[in-house]
Amino acid sequence: MSLRIVLVDTNHPGNIGAVARAMKNMGLRELHLVRPQAFPSVEATSRASGADDVLNAAVVHHDLESAIAECGLIIGTSARKRHLPWELVEPRECAARAVQASLTGKVALVFGSERFGLTNEAVTRCNLLVTIPTHPDYSSLNIAMAVQVLAYEIWMLMRPGLPPPVEREVPLATGDDMVKFYAHLEQVLEEINFRDRTGGTQLMTRIRRLFNRAQVDQNEVNILRGILTAVQGKRRIAGSKSGDKTSTGSTEPTQGRPSRR
Ligand code: SAH
């Protein structure tokens, strides 16, 4: 099982230590830090208590993309409702999905900064979001407490003595596979002149939400890439026969109008 905790832009080193401790209590060991403000730090080590092994093994990244590149399932955490609705689950369901996916691939649980939470850009990298239910007037937990709650639910499904869960046949596509797929798709949309008719800039975000929600596996992403390559091949043949009229933007693709949400 490979399940990593990813902390993005953490401000307080003490919180990083407390996260390491919460993880070790619940049997998690893979800590990834994206742009930590201060790390390593005496405060982090002191708050980690006996979990300095988890802390010492933490991997530091310059961006979120590299922290999740190998991960098949990427779960974002959010204390608040998002402007752009994303699939949202509660901690128990989150744990079930995480444990299931970790049988065949790597899983990331991503936490935002203490002050601002996850950016909208970071959310678009996630397959789904989890929110820990709280009193509606005060929804933001300390980051280490949030890790504790989610890690506890995971531990409840992996602790010794439970019947083994059923494995997926094919591992999920990784974050890196999806980056390549979206770049390919964007390129083909450009080539066939498919644009958001509302003039908005949300088209790729909506497309990401659709495919992230589907949780595409490695066979499926290969099929999608194959379709895109076939479209490009056909266009090249058609272009060489007819002088490539479509690239002039004279065609009207039959796309639907994306609804505003
Ligand atoms: N002010 C921020 C909250 C940051 S709390 C905001 O409005 O989004 C720091 C991090 O702890 C969050 O990014 C999230 O990863 C986690 N967290 C805090 N409360 C949470 C909750 N109720 N559910 C899920 N994650 C939570």
mmCIF file with all atom_site columns, C-alpha atoms in Angstrom, residues 17 23 31 43 57 105 110 115 120 124 126 136-137 164-165 167 200 258:
data_model
loop_
_atom_site.group_PDB
_atom_site.id
_atom_site.type_symbol
_atom_site.label_atom_id
_atom_site.label_alt_id
_atom_site.label_comp_id
_atom_site.label_asym_id
_atom_site.label_entity_id
_atom_site.label_seq_id
_atom_site.pdbx_PDB_ins_code
_atom_site.Cartn_x
_atom_site.Cartn_y
_atom_site.Cartn_z
_atom_site.occupancy
_atom_site.B_iso_or_equiv
_atom_site.pdbx_formal_charge
_atom_site.auth_seq_id
_atom_site.auth_comp_id
_atom_site.auth_asym_id
_atom_site.auth_atom_id
_atom_site.pdbx_PDB_model_num
ATOM 1  C CA . GLY A 1 17  ? 6.004   17.897 12.910  1.00 0.00 ? 17  GLY A CA 1
ATOM 2  C CA . MET A 1 23  ? 0.628   9.937  10.410  1.00 0.00 ? 23  MET A CA 1
ATOM 3  C CA . LEU A 1 31  ? 5.284   12.601 3.817   1.00 0.00 ? 31  LEU A CA 1
ATOM 4  C CA . GLU A 1 43  ? 10.227  23.087 15.909  1.00 0.00 ? 43  GLU A CA 1
ATOM 5  C CA . ALA A 1 57  ? 12.234  10.688 5.316   1.00 0.00 ? 57  ALA A CA 1
ATOM 6  C CA . GLY A 1 105 ? -1.210  2.349  -7.454  1.00 0.00 ? 105 GLY A CA 1
ATOM 7  C CA . VAL A 1 110 ? -3.236  16.793 -0.496  1.00 0.00 ? 110 VAL A CA 1
ATOM 8  C CA . ARG A 1 115 ? -3.915  30.560 5.708   1.00 0.00 ? 115 ARG A CA 1
ATOM 9  C CA . ASN A 1 120 ? -8.266  26.448 -7.268  1.00 0.00 ? 120 ASN A CA 1
ATOM 10 C CA . THR A 1 124 ? -8.101  20.937 -10.628 1.00 0.00 ? 124 THR A CA 1
ATOM 11 C CA . CYS A 1 126 ? -7.460  16.279 -7.827  1.00 0.00 ? 126 CYS A CA 1
ATOM 12 C CA . PRO A 1 136 ? -21.013 25.218 9.982   1.00 0.00 ? 136 PRO A CA 1
ATOM 13 C CA . ASP A 1 137 ? -19.843 28.356 11.807  1.00 0.00 ? 137 ASP A CA 1
ATOM 14 C CA . PRO A 1 164 ? -8.402  -8.199 2.475   1.00 0.00 ? 164 PRO A CA 1
ATOM 15 C CA . PRO A 1 165 ? -10.130 -5.767 0.070   1.00 0.00 ? 165 PRO A CA 1
ATOM 16 C CA . GLU A 1 167 ? -8.137  -5.286 -6.058  1.00 0.00 ? 167 GLU A CA 1
ATOM 17 C CA . GLY A 1 200 ? -14.897 31.877 -21.025 1.00 0.00 ? 200 GLY A CA 1
ATOM 18 C CA . PRO A 1 258 ? -20.978 24.736 -21.643 1.00 0.00 ? 258 PRO A CA 1
#
